[in-house]
Amino acid sequence: MLVKLPEAGADMVTAPFRAGLRSRVYETASLNTPRPADIIPVTTRDGARLRVHAYGPADGEVIVLAHGWSCAIEYWNPQINAFAGEYRVYAYDQRGHGESESGRRAFGADQLADDFSDVLDAVLRPGQRATLVGHSMGGMTIQAWAQRYPHQVAQRASAVLLATTAARRIPNRATVLPVFNDLIPAPDWLSLALFGTPLPLPGGRAVRLIAKHRLCNAAATADQVDFGMSIVRSCRPSTRAAVARSLLHLDLHGAAAHLTVPTSVVAGSYDKLLPEEHSREIADTLADSGYLDRYLILPTGHLVNIEAADAFNAELARVIRAGRRGMVAAAG
């Protein structure tokens, strides 16, 4: 009980503000939150209720979006706004994030995979396949799902896009903190202290400036930085800390080999949280298995789909077409 009290207290402090942080209005229209066409009831196998939204026409080709650590459905606003006019877009709050419940399971690779499988069960009809998109921890989710459920990949995925993600050695490669991992290795205790402690994230000009230069690229706009930080600050502190502790030892090396559909990997050349070498390692795994469709490096930090939304959306459109061609070839 004594261990859990600070986490409960931090969550209570942020509770009145979290929804508002996710629904702010920006001058950049693509960042603003659209109204979902449907809300899909999803309960995981251990009883956790997840928030799952559907956008766009019910008969459209399907895109499923999996967000990263400390984010929520709204993180994907630039993609939902761009694609929901033609496609059926599904996005969900990962366990403990946004409005989804934490449930009883500990965070980890199997939990990420099982939750994703449960979401796909709920949103896809029998025989229906989707383009799967994962950013950061969302990319880890898709890799974990492919490793745990390899038989589901060809049944449920037409193509995959993995964005600024990783498979292993997450704290050992991050260069968010100056000096550490650039010049000297960052000790695990430092990562635990900074990211595994359940404290509310402050706002303000100084925090935005730090975020711009450590999380984004130097050319990121004020709206892009504000949007990204608002989404991250809307996460429950207890979830942010618990997931950070679990990601410290996550090892999905080689899991991408189970993605047996056309798969694109997108990296950010200025990404300090999950530097480009993570994405390159995953791309190499896919190339060895014969399913790497493209490896693309964009001039962004970690929030690639926000900082370079047009280029990212163009790549997603290309990936959808590649998946479509693959399905036609398989049918022929």
Coordinates of C-alpha atoms in Angstrom, one line a residue:
M1 CA 0.0 0.0 0.0
L2 CA 2.8 2.4 0.8
V3 CA 4.3 1.9 -2.6
K4 CA 1.1 2.6 -4.4
L5 CA 0.0 5.7 -2.5
P6 CA 2.3 8.2 -4.4
E7 CA 1.1 6.8 -7.8
A8 CA -2.6 7.1 -6.7
G9 CA -1.9 10.7 -5.5
A10 CA -0.2 11.7 -8.7
D11 CA -3.1 10.3 -10.8
M12 CA -5.6 12.2 -8.6
V13 CA -3.7 15.5 -9.1
T14 CA -3.7 15.2 -12.9
A15 CA -7.3 13.7 -13.2
P16 CA -9.1 17.1 -13.7
F17 CA -6.8 18.1 -16.5
R18 CA -6.1 15.0 -18.6
A19 CA -9.0 15.0 -20.9
G20 CA -8.6 18.8 -21.5
L21 CA -5.0 18.3 -22.5
R22 CA -6.0 15.8 -25.1
S23 CA -8.7 18.0 -26.6
R24 CA -7.0 21.3 -27.0
V25 CA -7.7 23.3 -30.2
Y26 CA -4.8 24.5 -32.4
E27 CA -4.3 26.8 -35.3
T28 CA -2.9 23.8 -37.2
A29 CA -6.2 22.2 -38.1
S30 CA -4.8 18.7 -38.7
L31 CA -3.9 18.6 -34.9
N32 CA -7.5 19.1 -33.8
T33 CA -9.5 16.2 -32.6
P34 CA -12.2 14.8 -34.9
R35 CA -15.5 13.2 -33.8
P36 CA -15.4 9.4 -34.0
A37 CA -18.0 7.7 -36.3
D38 CA -18.3 4.9 -33.8
I39 CA -17.1 3.8 -30.4
I40 CA -16.2 0.2 -30.2
P41 CA -16.6 -1.7 -26.9
V42 CA -13.5 -3.8 -26.2
T43 CA -12.8 -5.7 -23.1
T44 CA -9.5 -7.5 -22.9
R45 CA -9.2 -11.1 -21.8
D46 CA -8.4 -10.0 -18.2
G47 CA -11.4 -7.6 -18.1
A48 CA -9.8 -4.3 -18.8
R49 CA -12.0 -2.0 -20.8
L50 CA -10.2 -0.2 -23.6
R51 CA -11.3 3.0 -25.4
V52 CA -11.5 2.2 -29.1
H53 CA -12.7 4.8 -31.7
A54 CA -13.6 4.3 -35.3
Y55 CA -13.5 7.0 -38.0
G56 CA -14.5 7.2 -41.6
P57 CA -16.8 5.0 -43.7
A58 CA -17.7 1.6 -42.3
D59 CA -17.0 -0.1 -45.7
G60 CA -13.6 1.6 -46.3
E61 CA -10.3 -0.2 -46.3
V62 CA -9.1 -0.5 -42.7
I63 CA -6.2 1.2 -40.9
V64 CA -5.4 0.3 -37.3
L65 CA -3.3 2.7 -35.3
A66 CA -1.3 1.8 -32.1
H67 CA 0.2 4.8 -30.2
G68 CA 3.3 4.9 -28.1
W69 CA 4.3 5.3 -24.5
S70 CA 2.4 8.1 -22.6
C71 CA 0.2 8.9 -25.6
A72 CA -3.5 8.3 -26.5
I73 CA -5.9 8.0 -29.5
E74 CA -5.6 11.8 -30.1
Y75 CA -1.8 11.4 -30.8
W76 CA -2.9 10.2 -34.3
N77 CA -5.1 13.2 -35.1
P78 CA -2.9 14.2 -38.1
Q79 CA -3.4 10.8 -39.6
I80 CA -7.1 10.4 -38.7
N81 CA -7.9 13.8 -40.2
A82 CA -6.0 12.9 -43.4
F83 CA -7.3 9.4 -44.0
A84 CA -10.8 9.1 -42.4
G85 CA -12.5 10.6 -45.4
E86 CA -11.8 7.5 -47.4
Y87 CA -10.6 4.8 -45.0
R88 CA -12.0 3.1 -41.9
V89 CA -9.5 4.2 -39.3
Y90 CA -9.4 2.5 -35.9
A91 CA -7.4 3.9 -33.0
Y92 CA -7.3 2.8 -29.4
D93 CA -5.9 3.8 -26.0
Q94 CA -3.3 1.3 -24.9
R95 CA -3.9 -0.2 -21.5
G96 CA -3.8 2.4 -18.8
H97 CA -3.4 5.3 -21.3
G98 CA -6.0 7.8 -22.2
E99 CA -9.4 6.5 -21.0
S100 CA -8.5 2.8 -21.1
E101 CA -8.4 0.9 -17.8
S102 CA -5.1 -0.6 -16.5
G103 CA -6.7 -4.0 -15.6
R104 CA -4.9 -6.6 -13.5
R105 CA -2.0 -7.5 -15.8
A106 CA 1.5 -6.1 -15.6
F107 CA 2.7 -4.2 -18.7
G108 CA 5.0 -6.3 -20.9
A109 CA 5.4 -7.9 -24.4
D110 CA 2.8 -10.6 -23.9
Q111 CA 0.3 -8.0 -22.5
L112 CA 0.9 -5.7 -25.5
A113 CA 0.4 -8.5 -27.9
D114 CA -2.7 -9.9 -26.3
D115 CA -4.4 -6.5 -26.1
F116 CA -3.6 -5.8 -29.7
S117 CA -5.1 -9.2 -30.7
D118 CA -8.2 -8.4 -28.7
V119 CA -8.6 -5.1 -30.5
L120 CA -8.2 -6.7 -33.9
D121 CA -10.8 -9.3 -32.9
A122 CA -13.2 -6.5 -32.2
V123 CA -12.7 -4.3 -35.2
L124 CA -12.0 -6.7 -38.1
R125 CA -14.6 -9.0 -39.7
P126 CA -13.6 -12.6 -40.4
G127 CA -11.2 -12.6 -43.3
Q128 CA -10.7 -8.8 -43.3
R129 CA -7.2 -7.4 -43.3
A130 CA -5.9 -4.0 -42.3
T131 CA -2.8 -1.8 -42.6
L132 CA -1.3 -1.8 -39.1
V133 CA 0.6 1.3 -38.0
G134 CA 2.6 1.6 -34.7
H135 CA 4.6 4.5 -33.3
S136 CA 7.2 3.9 -30.6
M137 CA 5.7 1.5 -28.1
G138 CA 2.9 1.0 -30.7
G139 CA 5.6 -0.4 -33.0
M140 CA 6.8 -2.6 -30.2
T141 CA 3.2 -3.8 -29.7
I142 CA 2.9 -4.9 -33.4
Q143 CA 6.3 -6.7 -33.2
A144 CA 5.2 -8.4 -29.9
W145 CA 1.9 -9.4 -31.5
A146 CA 3.6 -10.9 -34.6
Q147 CA 6.0 -12.9 -32.4
R148 CA 3.2 -14.2 -30.1
Y149 CA 0.6 -14.7 -32.9
P150 CA 2.6 -15.3 -36.1
H151 CA -0.4 -17.2 -37.6
Q152 CA -2.5 -14.0 -37.3
V153 CA -0.2 -11.8 -39.4
A154 CA -1.2 -13.0 -42.8
Q155 CA -4.9 -13.3 -41.7
R156 CA -5.2 -9.8 -40.3
A157 CA -2.5 -7.6 -41.8
S158 CA -2.2 -6.5 -45.4
A159 CA 0.8 -4.2 -44.6
V160 CA 2.6 -2.7 -41.7
L161 CA 4.3 0.7 -40.9
L162 CA 6.6 0.9 -37.9
A163 CA 7.6 4.4 -36.9
T164 CA 10.4 5.6 -34.7
T165 CA 10.3 2.4 -32.6
A166 CA 12.7 -0.2 -31.2
A167 CA 13.0 -3.9 -30.3
R168 CA 15.5 -3.9 -27.4
R169 CA 18.2 -1.9 -25.5
I170 CA 15.9 1.0 -25.1
P171 CA 17.6 2.8 -22.2
N172 CA 21.1 2.0 -23.4
R173 CA 20.8 3.9 -26.7
A174 CA 18.7 6.9 -25.7
T175 CA 20.4 10.3 -25.9
V176 CA 17.6 12.4 -24.5
L177 CA 20.0 13.5 -21.7
P178 CA 23.1 15.3 -22.8
V179 CA 26.3 13.3 -22.4
F180 CA 24.7 10.0 -21.4
N181 CA 25.0 7.3 -24.1
D182 CA 26.8 9.9 -26.3
L183 CA 30.0 9.9 -24.2
I184 CA 29.2 7.7 -21.2
P185 CA 26.7 4.8 -20.8
A186 CA 23.5 5.8 -18.9
P187 CA 23.0 3.6 -15.8
D188 CA 19.7 1.8 -15.4
W189 CA 19.1 3.5 -12.1
L190 CA 19.1 6.9 -13.9
S191 CA 16.4 5.8 -16.4
L192 CA 14.3 4.4 -13.5
A193 CA 14.6 7.6 -11.6
L194 CA 13.8 9.9 -14.5
F195 CA 11.1 7.9 -16.3
G196 CA 9.9 5.2 -13.8
T197 CA 8.9 7.7 -11.1
P198 CA 5.1 8.6 -11.1
L199 CA 5.3 12.4 -11.1
P200 CA 3.0 14.8 -13.0
L201 CA 4.8 16.4 -15.9
P202 CA 4.7 20.3 -15.7
G203 CA 3.9 22.6 -18.5
G204 CA 5.3 26.0 -19.3
R205 CA 7.7 27.7 -21.7
A206 CA 10.8 26.1 -20.3
V207 CA 9.4 22.6 -20.6
R208 CA 8.3 23.3 -24.2
L209 CA 11.8 24.5 -25.0
I210 CA 13.3 21.3 -23.6
A211 CA 10.8 19.2 -25.4
K212 CA 11.5 20.9 -28.7
H213 CA 15.2 20.2 -28.6
R214 CA 15.2 16.8 -26.9
L215 CA 12.0 15.2 -28.2
C216 CA 11.4 17.0 -31.5
N217 CA 13.6 18.5 -34.1
A218 CA 14.8 22.1 -33.9
A219 CA 12.4 23.1 -36.8
A220 CA 9.3 21.8 -35.1
T221 CA 6.5 24.4 -34.9
A222 CA 5.1 25.7 -31.7
D223 CA 1.8 23.9 -32.4
Q224 CA 3.6 20.6 -33.0
V225 CA 5.5 20.9 -29.7
D226 CA 2.5 22.0 -27.7
F227 CA 0.4 19.2 -29.2
G228 CA 2.9 16.5 -28.5
M229 CA 3.6 17.7 -24.9
S230 CA -0.1 18.0 -24.2
I231 CA -0.7 14.4 -25.3
V232 CA 2.2 13.2 -23.2
R233 CA 1.2 15.2 -20.1
S234 CA -2.3 13.8 -20.3
C235 CA -1.1 10.3 -19.4
R236 CA -1.6 9.0 -15.9
P237 CA 1.7 9.3 -14.0
S238 CA 1.3 5.8 -12.7
T239 CA 1.0 4.4 -16.2
R240 CA 3.9 6.4 -17.5
A241 CA 6.1 5.1 -14.7
A242 CA 4.9 1.5 -14.8
V243 CA 5.4 1.2 -18.6
A244 CA 8.8 2.9 -18.4
R245 CA 9.9 0.3 -15.9
S246 CA 8.7 -2.6 -18.1
L247 CA 10.3 -1.1 -21.2
L248 CA 13.7 -1.0 -19.5
H249 CA 14.2 -4.7 -20.0
L250 CA 11.9 -5.3 -23.1
D251 CA 13.6 -7.5 -25.7
L252 CA 11.9 -8.2 -29.0
H253 CA 15.0 -8.7 -31.0
G254 CA 14.1 -10.7 -34.1
A255 CA 10.3 -10.4 -33.6
A256 CA 9.9 -8.3 -36.8
A257 CA 10.8 -11.4 -38.8
H258 CA 7.3 -12.6 -38.1
L259 CA 5.8 -9.7 -40.0
T260 CA 5.3 -11.6 -43.2
V261 CA 3.6 -8.8 -45.1
P262 CA 5.1 -5.7 -46.7
T263 CA 6.5 -3.6 -43.9
S264 CA 7.9 -0.1 -43.9
V265 CA 10.1 1.3 -41.2
V266 CA 10.3 5.0 -40.6
A267 CA 13.0 6.6 -38.5
G268 CA 13.7 10.2 -37.3
S269 CA 17.3 11.4 -38.0
Y270 CA 17.1 13.6 -34.9
D271 CA 15.3 11.1 -32.7
K272 CA 17.1 11.1 -29.3
L273 CA 14.5 8.9 -27.4
L274 CA 14.8 6.0 -29.8
P275 CA 17.7 6.8 -32.1
E276 CA 17.8 5.7 -35.7
E277 CA 19.9 2.7 -35.0
H278 CA 16.9 1.0 -33.4
S279 CA 14.9 1.4 -36.6
R280 CA 17.8 0.3 -38.7
E281 CA 18.1 -2.9 -36.7
I282 CA 14.5 -3.7 -37.2
A283 CA 14.8 -2.9 -40.9
D284 CA 17.8 -5.3 -41.2
T285 CA 15.7 -8.1 -39.6
L286 CA 12.9 -7.5 -42.1
A287 CA 15.4 -7.4 -45.0
D288 CA 16.8 -10.7 -44.0
S289 CA 13.3 -12.2 -43.9
G290 CA 12.4 -10.7 -47.2
Y291 CA 9.5 -8.5 -46.0
L292 CA 11.1 -5.0 -45.8
D293 CA 9.2 -2.8 -48.2
R294 CA 11.1 0.4 -47.5
Y295 CA 13.3 2.0 -44.9
L296 CA 12.7 5.8 -44.7
I297 CA 14.6 8.3 -42.6
L298 CA 12.8 11.7 -42.1
P299 CA 14.4 14.8 -40.6
T300 CA 12.5 14.7 -37.4
G301 CA 12.8 13.8 -33.7
H302 CA 10.7 11.1 -32.1
L303 CA 7.3 12.5 -33.0
V304 CA 7.7 11.7 -36.7
N305 CA 4.0 11.6 -37.7
I306 CA 3.5 15.0 -36.1
E307 CA 6.7 16.8 -37.1
A308 CA 6.6 15.6 -40.7
A309 CA 2.9 14.8 -41.1
D310 CA 2.7 15.3 -44.8
A311 CA 5.7 13.0 -45.6
F312 CA 4.5 10.4 -43.0
N313 CA 1.0 10.4 -44.5
A314 CA 2.5 10.0 -48.0
E315 CA 4.4 7.0 -46.8
L316 CA 1.3 5.5 -45.1
A317 CA -0.6 6.0 -48.4
R318 CA 2.2 4.2 -50.2
V319 CA 2.2 1.4 -47.7
I320 CA -1.5 0.9 -48.1
R321 CA -1.0 0.6 -51.9
A322 CA 1.8 -1.9 -51.3
G323 CA -0.5 -4.0 -49.1
R324 CA -3.2 -3.9 -51.7
R325 CA -0.9 -5.1 -54.4
G326 CA 0.3 -7.9 -52.1
M327 CA -3.2 -9.1 -51.5
V328 CA -4.0 -9.1 -55.2
A329 CA -0.8 -11.1 -55.9
A330 CA -1.6 -13.6 -53.2
A331 CA -5.1 -14.0 -54.6
G332 CA -3.8 -14.6 -58.1

